[in-house]
Amino acid sequence: MDCKKRKDLHPVTDLVFASIQIYMITLIEMAAIAFNQFAECVTCHSWSPDHSMIALCPNNSEVHIYKLAEENWERIHVLQKHDQIVAGIDWSKSSNRIVTVSHDRNSYVWNQEGSVWVPTLVILRLNRAALCVQWSPKGNKFAVGSGAKTVCICYYEQENNWWVSKLIRKKHDSSVTSVAWHPNNVLIATTSTDGKCRVFSTFIKGVDAGKPRKSGSGSTSDAKFGEQQIVQLDLSFCWSFGVKWSPTGNSLAYVGHNSMIYFVDEIGPTPSAQSVVLRDLPLRDVMFVSEKLVIGVGYDCNPMVFAVDEIGSWSFVRYLDEKKAASSSARYGSQLTEAFGKFYGSSKQGSSNDKSRGGLHCSFQADTREYQNHQLQHFRTRWKSCDMGFEKPARLTRGWQFGSQPVTRHEPNLKINGFGLRFLTRQPANPRNKRVDPRTREINMGWVGLLFPDPPTREPATRQPKPDPSTRQPAK
Amino acid sequence: MGEHVEADNAEAIITRIEHKSRKIESLLKQYKPVEALKTALEGSPPKTRDERCKSANWIVVHRALMAIKDVDLMFTSLDPEYYDILMKYLYRGLSTGDRPTCDQCLRIHEKLTQRAGLGCILRALSDTVNTV
């Protein structure tokens, strides 16, 4: 029984939800929700150590800090230094420092001096966007996952008075989507869009005193920096996200984009893994509430609770928002568009009031399409910035067609999109392109409508300007 | 060497599929379409990269799929462990573009989605390694 008093959990994915919901959970049975609209779209957020403040990025290059003052959230600081969307924020639990990373490939460590936050540039030495960041438990290092298939471990060098970034190279085959520190301050776990979850040692001489110790089995006395400690976990066949360690560091959990969640125990040479199949849309991030309880959040707009039983097998318990229990068929109409309604030959489509579904977790109130556009917008921005390190399609027929390889060689327009669904652009950008089998197009058109109601107007080609070397000088 | 082993393996799989095919025919003659479908889905070769094996198994699954008359009845006796693999074959059916096949696949797809949820579709579509 989990009777811990928990305050202010933050179960919102850092992806697309336009608002932050705050859960006050005393027992997991009772979830009280506070609903605050901070911004049109929140890309990432982090709590202050005492949970009285929250730092979030409103889908631009700024970071806003809000403070709870008498029931109202008040914006008290705006941190401006990045040039592009901030992709990750972490507020150190042990020291009052904030680290931010952005698609502009830089990172800043913010120290509060008096009433202002003073930034310090950290040169990550990346050639693609930084995607996620986390402070180590002791707060003396932080890890940055990037689209350059690398992980940066940054630490402060006293003699030179700046932050040094040390890279773990050539271990990932694709973008690193999340990083998580083991409680021992040395091991990190990463998930990547190559579908794998890996655990590395980040032992840095002079920063980590003594020999690293790892709870559980296996000796790590010979752990070198960047060395892969444990067999990589090859459970998912598509993108994986949101890795987290349990509070003791004995197990970890991560999610796959194929609507699965993976739990790994006995992390060592012979890890034991379990996968739990989800009924609905994939998760995006997870959080351990205790050793035995995990909350996952994702595209279903409703946090899911997972628990482990006495014999150690994980299972889905319930949705955190009860409203979800409504009939599943009603959902098709609400979440998906007319085309899907047609696909199912029914008249469920296009309901304008979606409050029945998912409660407050839906960022959309009036129009489902708007919500999808939010997601599209997000994906599009990422693709546009060309910094994600996703494999580029051979031919970019539309600006936002991001994702993996064509499904078959002769159908260049058939791609796996952000949801892992097949879709086809309405028309090839070049009308002379006759290579798409018309029959295939007809069939797949149903899926075009599913998540991509309208092909967006073609984006003007935006090339990233070469980074100006002067902007990358370390700040004083 | 590696290719040789793969080829041998493919031959073995094809032989097994042929055997399966005969079993399915006899099950269909006894009016047990669901049993036939289960047999067809069992031991399908997603791991191999050999297209011949995949096509051979698809033909067998197709035969069993088209024999399903009552979809609701089918699901009363089809265990959930078959859902994911069935979904993959439904999408393979839809990709053929053949009218009767697509009609049948769509009918089953509707019921399967009601039972197995959107997660099942995602698993079928996002898995680019274990294709059928």
Coordinates of C-alpha atoms in Angstrom, one line a residue:
Chain A
M1 CA 0.0 0.0 0.0
D2 CA 1.4 3.3 -0.9
C3 CA 0.4 5.8 1.6
K4 CA 3.2 8.3 1.1
K5 CA 2.1 11.8 1.0
R6 CA 3.0 13.2 -2.3
K7 CA 2.5 16.8 -3.4
D8 CA 2.5 18.2 -6.8
L9 CA 3.4 15.5 -9.1
H10 CA 4.0 16.5 -12.6
P11 CA 2.5 14.0 -14.9
V12 CA 2.3 15.9 -18.1
T13 CA 4.4 14.9 -21.0
D14 CA 6.8 17.5 -22.1
L15 CA 5.5 17.3 -25.6
V16 CA 2.4 19.0 -26.7
F17 CA -0.1 19.7 -23.9
A18 CA -1.1 23.3 -23.9
S19 CA -1.4 23.5 -20.2
I20 CA -0.1 22.0 -17.1
Q21 CA -2.2 20.0 -14.8
I22 CA -1.1 19.7 -11.2
Y23 CA -2.0 16.6 -9.3
M24 CA -2.2 16.7 -5.6
I25 CA -2.2 13.1 -4.7
T26 CA -2.5 12.0 -1.1
L27 CA -3.5 8.5 -1.9
I28 CA -3.4 7.4 -5.4
E29 CA -7.1 6.7 -5.1
M30 CA -7.9 10.4 -4.9
A31 CA -6.4 12.7 -7.5
A32 CA -7.3 16.3 -7.2
I33 CA -6.5 18.4 -10.2
A34 CA -5.6 22.0 -10.5
F35 CA -5.8 23.3 -14.0
N36 CA -3.8 26.3 -15.1
Q37 CA -3.4 27.6 -18.6
F38 CA 0.1 28.9 -18.6
A39 CA 0.6 29.1 -22.3
E40 CA -0.7 28.0 -25.7
C41 CA 1.7 25.1 -25.7
V42 CA 4.2 24.0 -23.2
T43 CA 7.2 22.1 -24.6
C44 CA 9.0 21.3 -21.3
H45 CA 8.8 22.2 -17.7
S46 CA 10.5 21.6 -14.3
W47 CA 9.6 22.1 -10.7
S48 CA 11.6 24.0 -8.2
P49 CA 12.9 21.8 -5.4
D50 CA 10.2 22.8 -3.0
H51 CA 7.5 22.7 -5.7
S52 CA 6.5 26.3 -5.1
M53 CA 7.7 27.4 -8.5
I54 CA 7.6 26.0 -12.0
A55 CA 9.8 26.8 -15.0
L56 CA 8.3 26.1 -18.3
C57 CA 8.9 26.9 -22.0
P58 CA 5.9 28.3 -23.8
N59 CA 6.9 26.8 -27.1
N60 CA 9.5 29.5 -27.9
S61 CA 13.0 30.4 -26.9
E62 CA 12.1 31.8 -23.5
V63 CA 11.7 30.1 -20.2
H64 CA 9.1 31.5 -17.8
I65 CA 9.1 30.9 -14.1
Y66 CA 5.8 31.0 -12.3
K67 CA 5.3 31.1 -8.5
L68 CA 2.2 30.0 -6.7
A69 CA 1.0 33.0 -4.7
E70 CA -2.3 32.7 -2.9
E71 CA -3.9 30.2 -5.2
N72 CA -2.7 32.1 -8.3
W73 CA 0.3 31.4 -10.4
E74 CA 2.3 34.5 -11.0
R75 CA 5.0 34.9 -13.6
I76 CA 8.0 36.2 -11.8
H77 CA 10.9 35.7 -14.2
V78 CA 11.5 35.3 -17.9
L79 CA 14.8 33.8 -18.9
Q80 CA 15.8 34.9 -22.4
K81 CA 19.1 33.7 -23.8
H82 CA 18.3 30.9 -26.3
D83 CA 17.7 31.5 -30.0
Q84 CA 15.4 28.5 -30.6
I85 CA 12.8 26.4 -28.8
V86 CA 13.9 25.3 -25.4
A87 CA 13.7 21.5 -25.4
G88 CA 14.6 20.7 -21.9
I89 CA 14.6 22.3 -18.5
D90 CA 15.8 20.9 -15.2
W91 CA 15.8 22.5 -11.8
S92 CA 18.4 20.9 -9.6
K93 CA 16.9 19.2 -6.6
S94 CA 20.1 19.8 -4.5
S95 CA 21.0 23.3 -5.5
N96 CA 19.0 26.2 -6.7
R97 CA 20.2 26.0 -10.3
I98 CA 18.3 25.6 -13.6
V99 CA 19.8 24.1 -16.7
T100 CA 18.1 24.7 -20.0
V101 CA 18.9 23.1 -23.4
S102 CA 17.6 24.2 -26.7
H103 CA 17.4 23.3 -30.4
D104 CA 20.0 26.0 -30.9
R105 CA 22.5 23.4 -29.6
N106 CA 23.5 25.3 -26.6
S107 CA 22.9 25.0 -22.9
Y108 CA 22.7 27.5 -20.1
V109 CA 23.1 27.0 -16.4
W110 CA 21.1 29.7 -14.5
N111 CA 22.1 30.8 -11.0
Q112 CA 20.0 33.0 -8.9
E113 CA 21.8 36.0 -7.7
G114 CA 19.6 38.2 -5.7
S115 CA 16.4 38.6 -7.7
V116 CA 17.9 37.8 -11.1
W117 CA 18.8 34.6 -12.8
V118 CA 22.3 34.8 -14.3
P119 CA 23.1 32.5 -17.2
T120 CA 26.3 30.7 -17.9
L121 CA 26.8 29.3 -21.4
V122 CA 27.7 25.7 -21.6
I123 CA 29.2 24.8 -25.0
L124 CA 27.9 21.3 -25.7
R125 CA 29.9 20.7 -28.9
L126 CA 26.9 19.4 -30.7
N127 CA 26.0 19.7 -34.4
R128 CA 22.3 18.8 -33.8
A129 CA 19.7 20.0 -31.4
A130 CA 19.8 19.2 -27.7
L131 CA 16.6 17.4 -26.8
C132 CA 16.6 16.6 -23.1
V133 CA 18.5 17.4 -19.9
Q134 CA 18.7 16.2 -16.4
W135 CA 20.8 17.1 -13.3
S136 CA 22.6 14.4 -11.6
P137 CA 21.2 13.7 -8.1
K138 CA 24.1 15.5 -6.4
G139 CA 23.8 18.4 -8.8
N140 CA 27.4 18.4 -9.8
K141 CA 26.9 17.1 -13.3
F142 CA 24.1 17.1 -15.9
A143 CA 23.4 15.0 -18.9
V144 CA 22.1 16.2 -22.2
G145 CA 20.6 14.0 -24.9
S146 CA 20.8 15.3 -28.4
G147 CA 19.8 14.7 -32.0
A148 CA 23.4 14.2 -32.8
K149 CA 23.3 10.6 -31.4
T150 CA 25.4 11.6 -28.5
V151 CA 24.9 12.3 -24.8
C152 CA 26.8 15.1 -23.2
I153 CA 27.9 14.9 -19.6
C154 CA 28.6 18.4 -18.3
Y155 CA 30.5 19.2 -15.2
Y156 CA 32.0 22.3 -13.7
E157 CA 35.7 22.8 -13.9
Q158 CA 36.9 25.0 -11.0
E159 CA 40.2 26.1 -12.4
N160 CA 38.9 27.3 -15.7
N161 CA 35.6 28.6 -14.2
W162 CA 33.4 27.0 -16.9
W163 CA 31.3 24.0 -17.6
V164 CA 32.9 21.3 -19.6
S165 CA 31.0 18.9 -21.8
K166 CA 32.2 15.4 -22.3
L167 CA 30.5 13.4 -25.0
I168 CA 29.5 9.8 -25.2
R169 CA 29.8 9.2 -28.9
K170 CA 29.1 6.3 -31.2
K171 CA 26.9 4.5 -28.8
H172 CA 23.5 5.5 -30.1
D173 CA 22.2 4.9 -33.6
S174 CA 19.7 7.8 -33.5
S175 CA 18.5 10.7 -31.5
V176 CA 18.6 10.4 -27.7
T177 CA 15.1 11.2 -26.5
S178 CA 15.6 11.1 -22.7
V179 CA 18.2 10.6 -20.1
A180 CA 17.8 9.5 -16.4
W181 CA 20.4 9.5 -13.6
H182 CA 20.7 6.5 -11.3
P183 CA 20.6 7.6 -7.6
N184 CA 24.3 6.8 -7.3
N185 CA 25.2 9.8 -9.4
V186 CA 27.3 7.8 -11.9
L187 CA 25.1 5.6 -14.1
I188 CA 22.7 7.1 -16.6
A189 CA 20.1 5.4 -18.7
T190 CA 19.1 6.7 -22.1
T191 CA 16.4 6.0 -24.6
S192 CA 16.7 6.7 -28.2
T193 CA 14.7 6.7 -31.4
D194 CA 16.7 3.6 -32.5
G195 CA 14.4 1.8 -30.0
K196 CA 17.0 0.9 -27.5
C197 CA 17.5 1.7 -23.9
R198 CA 21.1 1.8 -22.7
V199 CA 22.9 2.3 -19.4
F200 CA 26.3 4.1 -19.3
S201 CA 28.8 5.0 -16.7
T202 CA 29.6 8.7 -16.4
F203 CA 32.5 8.4 -13.9
I204 CA 34.6 11.5 -14.2
K205 CA 37.8 11.7 -12.3
G206 CA 37.9 14.6 -9.9
V207 CA 34.2 15.1 -10.0
D208 CA 33.1 11.7 -8.7
A209 CA 35.0 11.1 -5.5
G210 CA 36.3 7.6 -5.0
K211 CA 35.1 4.5 -6.8
P212 CA 31.6 4.4 -8.2
R213 CA 29.3 2.1 -6.4
K214 CA 26.2 0.6 -7.8
S215 CA 23.4 -0.7 -5.8
G216 CA 22.5 -4.2 -6.9
S217 CA 24.7 -6.8 -8.5
G218 CA 27.8 -6.3 -10.6
S219 CA 31.0 -4.5 -9.8
T220 CA 31.6 -1.2 -11.4
S221 CA 34.9 -0.5 -9.9
D222 CA 36.5 -0.5 -13.4
A223 CA 33.8 1.8 -14.8
K224 CA 35.3 4.1 -17.4
F225 CA 33.5 7.1 -18.7
G226 CA 31.1 6.3 -21.5
E227 CA 31.5 2.6 -21.0
Q228 CA 28.4 0.7 -21.6
Q229 CA 27.7 -1.0 -18.3
I230 CA 25.0 -3.3 -19.1
V231 CA 23.7 -5.0 -22.2
Q232 CA 21.5 -2.6 -24.1
L233 CA 17.9 -3.3 -23.8
D234 CA 16.5 -4.1 -27.2
L235 CA 12.9 -4.6 -26.4
S236 CA 11.2 -2.1 -28.6
F237 CA 11.3 -2.1 -32.3
C238 CA 10.4 1.6 -32.6
W239 CA 11.2 4.8 -30.9
S240 CA 11.6 4.6 -27.1
F241 CA 11.0 7.5 -24.7
G242 CA 10.9 8.5 -21.1
V243 CA 13.3 6.3 -19.2
K244 CA 13.2 6.6 -15.4
W245 CA 14.9 4.8 -12.6
S246 CA 13.0 3.7 -9.6
P247 CA 13.9 5.6 -6.3
T248 CA 16.4 3.0 -5.2
G249 CA 17.8 2.5 -8.7
N250 CA 17.0 -1.2 -8.8
S251 CA 14.7 -1.1 -11.7
L252 CA 13.9 1.2 -14.6
A253 CA 10.9 1.8 -16.8
Y254 CA 10.6 3.2 -20.3
V255 CA 8.0 3.4 -23.0
G256 CA 7.9 2.6 -26.7
H257 CA 6.1 4.3 -29.4
N258 CA 4.3 1.1 -30.2
S259 CA 2.0 1.5 -27.2
M260 CA 4.1 -0.6 -24.8
I261 CA 5.7 0.1 -21.5
Y262 CA 8.8 -1.8 -20.4
F263 CA 10.0 -2.5 -16.9
V264 CA 13.5 -3.8 -16.3
D265 CA 14.5 -5.3 -13.0
E266 CA 17.8 -6.6 -11.8
I267 CA 19.8 -4.3 -13.9
G268 CA 23.1 -6.0 -14.4
P269 CA 24.5 -8.6 -16.7
T270 CA 21.2 -10.5 -16.8
P271 CA 18.4 -8.1 -16.5
S272 CA 14.9 -9.3 -16.3
A273 CA 12.4 -7.3 -18.4
Q274 CA 8.7 -7.2 -18.7
S275 CA 6.6 -5.4 -21.2
V276 CA 3.0 -4.3 -20.7
V277 CA 0.8 -3.9 -23.7
L278 CA -1.4 -0.8 -23.7
R279 CA -4.8 -0.8 -25.1
D280 CA -4.7 2.8 -26.4
L281 CA -2.3 5.4 -27.7
P282 CA 1.4 5.3 -26.7
L283 CA 2.9 6.9 -23.6
R284 CA 5.5 9.5 -23.8
D285 CA 7.0 9.7 -20.3
V286 CA 6.8 7.8 -17.0
M287 CA 7.5 8.6 -13.4
F288 CA 8.1 6.3 -10.4
V289 CA 5.9 7.4 -7.5
S290 CA 7.4 4.7 -5.4
E291 CA 9.3 1.5 -6.0
K292 CA 6.0 -0.3 -6.7
L293 CA 4.0 2.4 -8.5
V294 CA 4.5 4.1 -11.8
I295 CA 2.6 6.8 -13.6
G296 CA 2.8 7.1 -17.3
V297 CA 1.6 9.9 -19.5
G298 CA 1.2 10.2 -23.2
Y299 CA -0.9 10.8 -26.3
D300 CA -4.0 9.4 -24.6
C301 CA -4.3 12.5 -22.6
N302 CA -4.9 10.6 -19.4
P303 CA -2.2 9.5 -17.0
M304 CA -2.1 5.7 -16.5
V305 CA -1.1 4.0 -13.2
F306 CA 0.9 0.8 -13.2
A307 CA 1.7 -1.3 -10.2
V308 CA 3.7 -4.3 -9.4
D309 CA 2.3 -7.2 -7.4
E310 CA 4.0 -9.5 -4.9
I311 CA 5.5 -11.8 -7.4
G312 CA 7.0 -8.9 -9.3
S313 CA 4.8 -8.6 -12.3
W314 CA 3.8 -5.2 -13.5
S315 CA 0.3 -4.4 -14.7
F316 CA -1.9 -1.6 -15.7
V317 CA -4.2 -0.5 -12.8
R318 CA -6.3 2.3 -13.9
Y319 CA -6.5 5.7 -15.5
L320 CA -6.0 8.6 -13.2
D321 CA -8.9 10.5 -14.7
E322 CA -11.9 8.4 -14.1
K323 CA -13.9 9.8 -17.0
K324 CA -12.0 7.7 -19.4
A325 CA -14.1 4.8 -18.4
A326 CA -16.7 5.9 -20.9
S327 CA -17.4 3.7 -23.8
S328 CA -14.4 3.2 -25.9
S329 CA -16.2 3.6 -29.2
A330 CA -17.2 7.1 -28.5
R331 CA -13.6 8.1 -28.5
Y332 CA -13.0 7.4 -32.1
G333 CA -15.2 10.2 -33.0
S334 CA -13.8 12.6 -30.6
Q335 CA -10.1 12.2 -31.1
L336 CA -9.9 11.4 -34.7
T337 CA -11.2 13.2 -37.6
E338 CA -14.0 12.8 -40.1
A339 CA -12.0 10.6 -42.2
F340 CA -11.7 8.1 -39.5
G341 CA -15.4 8.3 -38.9
K342 CA -15.9 7.5 -42.5
F343 CA -13.4 4.7 -42.2
Y344 CA -15.6 3.2 -39.6
G345 CA -18.7 4.0 -41.5
S346 CA -20.3 5.8 -38.6
S347 CA -21.5 9.2 -37.7
K348 CA -19.4 9.7 -34.6
Q349 CA -17.0 12.2 -36.1
G350 CA -16.4 15.8 -35.4
S351 CA -18.0 16.2 -32.0
S352 CA -17.2 19.7 -31.0
N353 CA -17.4 19.2 -27.3
D354 CA -14.8 16.8 -26.1
K355 CA -15.1 17.2 -22.4
S356 CA -16.3 13.7 -22.1
R357 CA -13.0 12.4 -23.2
G358 CA -9.9 12.5 -21.0
G359 CA -11.2 15.3 -18.8
L360 CA -8.8 18.1 -18.4
H361 CA -6.0 16.4 -20.2
C362 CA -7.3 17.4 -23.5
S363 CA -5.8 20.6 -24.5
F364 CA -8.6 21.1 -26.9
Q365 CA -12.0 22.2 -25.9
A366 CA -13.7 23.2 -29.1
D367 CA -11.9 21.7 -32.0
T368 CA -10.1 18.4 -32.3
R369 CA -8.4 19.7 -35.3
E370 CA -6.8 22.5 -33.4
Y371 CA -5.3 20.0 -31.1
Q372 CA -3.8 18.0 -33.8
N373 CA -2.4 21.0 -35.4
H374 CA -0.7 21.7 -32.2
Q375 CA 1.0 18.4 -32.5
L376 CA 1.7 18.9 -36.1
Q377 CA 3.1 22.3 -35.4
H378 CA 5.5 20.7 -32.9
F379 CA 6.6 18.0 -35.2
R380 CA 6.9 20.4 -38.0
T381 CA 9.1 22.8 -36.1
R382 CA 11.4 20.1 -35.2
W383 CA 11.7 18.8 -38.6
K384 CA 12.1 22.3 -39.9
S385 CA 14.9 23.0 -37.7
C386 CA 16.6 19.9 -39.2
D387 CA 18.4 19.4 -36.0
M388 CA 16.7 16.3 -34.8
G389 CA 18.9 13.8 -36.4
F390 CA 16.0 11.8 -37.6
E391 CA 16.8 10.1 -40.8
K392 CA 15.8 12.4 -43.5
P393 CA 13.5 11.0 -46.1
A394 CA 15.1 10.6 -49.4
R395 CA 12.9 13.2 -50.9
L396 CA 11.2 15.8 -48.9
T397 CA 7.9 16.3 -50.7
R398 CA 6.3 18.3 -47.9
G399 CA 8.0 20.3 -45.4
W400 CA 6.7 18.4 -42.5
Q401 CA 7.0 14.9 -43.7
F402 CA 9.4 13.8 -41.0
G403 CA 10.2 10.4 -39.8
S404 CA 11.7 7.2 -41.0
Q405 CA 12.4 5.6 -44.2
P406 CA 9.8 5.0 -46.9
V407 CA 7.9 1.8 -46.3
T408 CA 8.8 0.5 -49.6
R409 CA 11.2 1.7 -52.2
H410 CA 8.6 2.5 -54.8
E411 CA 6.4 4.5 -52.6
P412 CA 8.4 7.5 -51.6
N413 CA 5.5 9.2 -50.1
L414 CA 4.5 6.4 -47.8
K415 CA 6.1 7.1 -44.5
I416 CA 5.7 6.3 -40.9
N417 CA 4.6 9.5 -39.3
G418 CA 5.0 10.8 -35.7
F419 CA 2.3 8.4 -34.5
G420 CA 3.8 5.5 -36.3
L421 CA 0.9 5.4 -38.7
R422 CA 1.2 5.1 -42.4
F423 CA 0.1 8.1 -44.3
L424 CA 0.5 9.4 -47.8
T425 CA 0.6 13.0 -48.8
R426 CA -2.4 13.9 -51.0
Q427 CA -0.4 14.5 -54.1
P428 CA 3.2 14.2 -54.7
A429 CA 4.7 17.7 -54.7
N430 CA 5.8 17.0 -58.3
P431 CA 2.8 16.1 -60.4
R432 CA 4.9 14.3 -62.8
N433 CA 5.8 11.8 -60.2
K434 CA 3.8 8.8 -61.3
R435 CA 5.6 6.3 -59.1
V436 CA 2.9 6.0 -56.4
D437 CA 0.6 3.2 -57.2
P438 CA -2.8 4.9 -57.4
R439 CA -4.5 2.0 -55.7
T440 CA -2.3 2.2 -52.7
R441 CA -2.9 5.8 -52.5
E442 CA -6.6 5.3 -52.4
I443 CA -6.4 2.8 -49.6
N444 CA -4.1 4.9 -47.6
M445 CA -6.1 8.0 -48.0
G446 CA -8.1 6.9 -45.0
W447 CA -5.1 7.3 -42.9
V448 CA -4.2 10.6 -44.3
G449 CA -7.4 11.9 -42.9
L450 CA -6.8 10.1 -39.7
L451 CA -4.2 12.4 -38.2
F452 CA -3.4 14.8 -40.9
P453 CA -6.7 16.5 -41.9
D454 CA -5.2 18.9 -44.3
P455 CA -1.9 19.0 -45.9
P456 CA -0.3 22.2 -44.6
T457 CA 0.6 24.9 -46.9
R458 CA 4.1 24.3 -48.1
E459 CA 6.6 25.8 -45.8
P460 CA 9.2 28.0 -47.3
A461 CA 12.5 26.3 -47.3
T462 CA 14.2 27.3 -44.1
R463 CA 17.8 26.6 -43.9
Q464 CA 19.6 26.9 -40.7
P465 CA 22.2 29.6 -40.9
K466 CA 25.6 28.6 -40.0
P467 CA 26.2 29.1 -36.4
D468 CA 27.8 32.4 -35.7
P469 CA 31.1 31.6 -33.9
S470 CA 30.8 34.7 -31.9
T471 CA 27.6 33.5 -30.2
R472 CA 29.3 30.4 -29.1
Q473 CA 31.9 32.0 -27.1
P474 CA 31.7 31.1 -23.4
A475 CA 30.1 33.8 -21.5
K476 CA 32.1 35.5 -18.8
Chain B
M1 CA 27.9 -19.0 -44.7
G2 CA 25.3 -16.9 -43.1
E3 CA 23.2 -16.7 -46.2
H4 CA 23.4 -20.4 -46.6
V5 CA 22.0 -21.0 -43.2
E6 CA 19.3 -18.4 -43.9
A7 CA 18.4 -20.3 -47.2
D8 CA 18.2 -23.6 -45.4
N9 CA 16.1 -22.0 -42.8
A10 CA 13.8 -20.6 -45.4
E11 CA 13.3 -24.0 -47.0
A12 CA 12.4 -25.4 -43.6
I13 CA 9.9 -22.6 -43.0
I14 CA 8.3 -23.1 -46.4
T15 CA 7.9 -26.8 -45.8
R16 CA 6.3 -26.1 -42.5
I17 CA 3.9 -23.6 -44.2
E18 CA 2.9 -26.2 -46.8
H19 CA 2.2 -28.6 -44.0
K20 CA 0.1 -25.9 -42.3
S21 CA -1.8 -25.2 -45.5
R22 CA -2.9 -28.9 -45.7
K23 CA -4.1 -28.8 -42.1
I24 CA -6.0 -25.6 -42.7
E25 CA -7.8 -27.1 -45.8
S26 CA -8.9 -30.0 -43.7
L27 CA -10.1 -27.7 -40.9
L28 CA -12.0 -25.6 -43.4
K29 CA -13.7 -28.7 -44.7
Q30 CA -14.9 -29.5 -41.2
Y31 CA -16.3 -25.9 -41.0
K32 CA -13.9 -24.8 -38.3
P33 CA -12.7 -21.5 -39.8
V34 CA -11.5 -20.0 -36.5
E35 CA -9.4 -23.0 -35.8
A36 CA -8.0 -22.6 -39.3
L37 CA -7.2 -19.0 -38.7
K38 CA -5.4 -19.8 -35.4
T39 CA -3.4 -22.4 -37.2
A40 CA -2.5 -20.0 -39.9
L41 CA -1.4 -17.3 -37.5
E42 CA 0.6 -19.6 -35.3
G43 CA 4.2 -19.9 -36.2
S44 CA 4.1 -17.1 -38.8
P45 CA 7.6 -16.1 -39.7
P46 CA 8.0 -12.5 -38.7
K47 CA 11.6 -12.8 -37.8
T48 CA 12.9 -14.0 -41.1
R49 CA 13.7 -11.5 -43.8
D50 CA 12.9 -14.0 -46.6
E51 CA 10.0 -12.5 -48.6
R52 CA 9.1 -15.9 -50.0
C53 CA 8.3 -17.2 -46.5
K54 CA 6.2 -14.1 -45.7
S55 CA 4.3 -14.4 -48.9
A56 CA 3.7 -18.1 -48.5
N57 CA 2.4 -17.6 -45.0
W58 CA 0.2 -14.7 -46.2
I59 CA -1.4 -16.9 -48.7
V60 CA -2.3 -19.4 -46.0
V61 CA -3.6 -16.6 -43.7
H62 CA -5.5 -15.1 -46.5
R63 CA -7.2 -18.4 -47.2
A64 CA -8.3 -18.7 -43.6
L65 CA -9.3 -15.0 -43.3
M66 CA -11.6 -15.2 -46.3
A67 CA -13.3 -18.2 -44.9
I68 CA -14.5 -16.3 -41.8
K69 CA -18.2 -15.6 -42.2
D70 CA -19.3 -14.4 -38.8
V71 CA -16.7 -12.0 -37.4
D72 CA -18.3 -11.6 -33.9
L73 CA -18.4 -15.4 -33.5
M74 CA -14.8 -15.5 -34.5
F75 CA -13.8 -13.1 -31.7
T76 CA -15.6 -15.1 -29.1
S77 CA -13.2 -17.9 -29.6
L78 CA -10.0 -16.0 -30.7
D79 CA -7.6 -15.4 -27.8
P80 CA -6.1 -11.9 -27.3
E81 CA -2.6 -13.2 -27.9
Y82 CA -3.5 -13.4 -31.6
Y83 CA -4.7 -9.9 -31.9
D84 CA -1.4 -8.2 -32.7
I85 CA -0.4 -10.6 -35.4
L86 CA -3.9 -10.6 -36.9
M87 CA -3.8 -6.9 -37.1
K88 CA -0.5 -7.1 -39.0
Y89 CA -2.0 -9.4 -41.5
L90 CA -5.1 -7.2 -41.9
Y91 CA -2.9 -4.4 -43.0
R92 CA -1.1 -6.6 -45.4
G93 CA -4.5 -7.6 -46.8
L94 CA -5.5 -3.9 -47.1
S95 CA -2.3 -3.2 -48.9
T96 CA -3.1 -5.7 -51.7
G97 CA -5.9 -3.4 -53.0
D98 CA -8.0 -6.5 -53.9
R99 CA -11.7 -5.6 -53.4
P100 CA -13.0 -8.6 -51.6
T101 CA -9.9 -9.0 -49.5
C102 CA -10.1 -5.3 -48.4
D103 CA -13.8 -5.6 -47.6
Q104 CA -13.2 -8.6 -45.4
C105 CA -10.2 -7.1 -43.8
L106 CA -12.1 -3.9 -43.0
R107 CA -14.9 -5.8 -41.4
I108 CA -12.5 -7.7 -39.2
H109 CA -10.5 -4.5 -38.6
E110 CA -13.5 -2.7 -37.1
K111 CA -14.3 -5.5 -34.6
L112 CA -10.7 -6.0 -33.8
T113 CA -10.1 -2.4 -33.0
Q114 CA -13.1 -2.4 -30.7
R115 CA -11.6 -5.3 -28.8
A116 CA -7.9 -4.6 -28.9
G117 CA -7.9 -0.8 -29.0
L118 CA -5.8 1.7 -30.9
G119 CA -2.6 0.3 -29.2
C120 CA -3.0 -2.8 -31.4
I121 CA -3.0 -0.7 -34.5
L122 CA 0.1 1.2 -33.4
R123 CA 1.9 -2.0 -32.6
A124 CA 1.1 -3.4 -36.1
L125 CA 2.1 -0.3 -37.9
S126 CA 5.1 0.9 -35.9
D127 CA 6.9 -2.5 -36.0
T128 CA 9.2 -2.3 -39.0
V129 CA 11.4 -5.2 -37.9
N130 CA 8.9 -8.0 -37.4
T131 CA 6.9 -7.5 -40.5
V132 CA 4.6 -10.2 -41.9

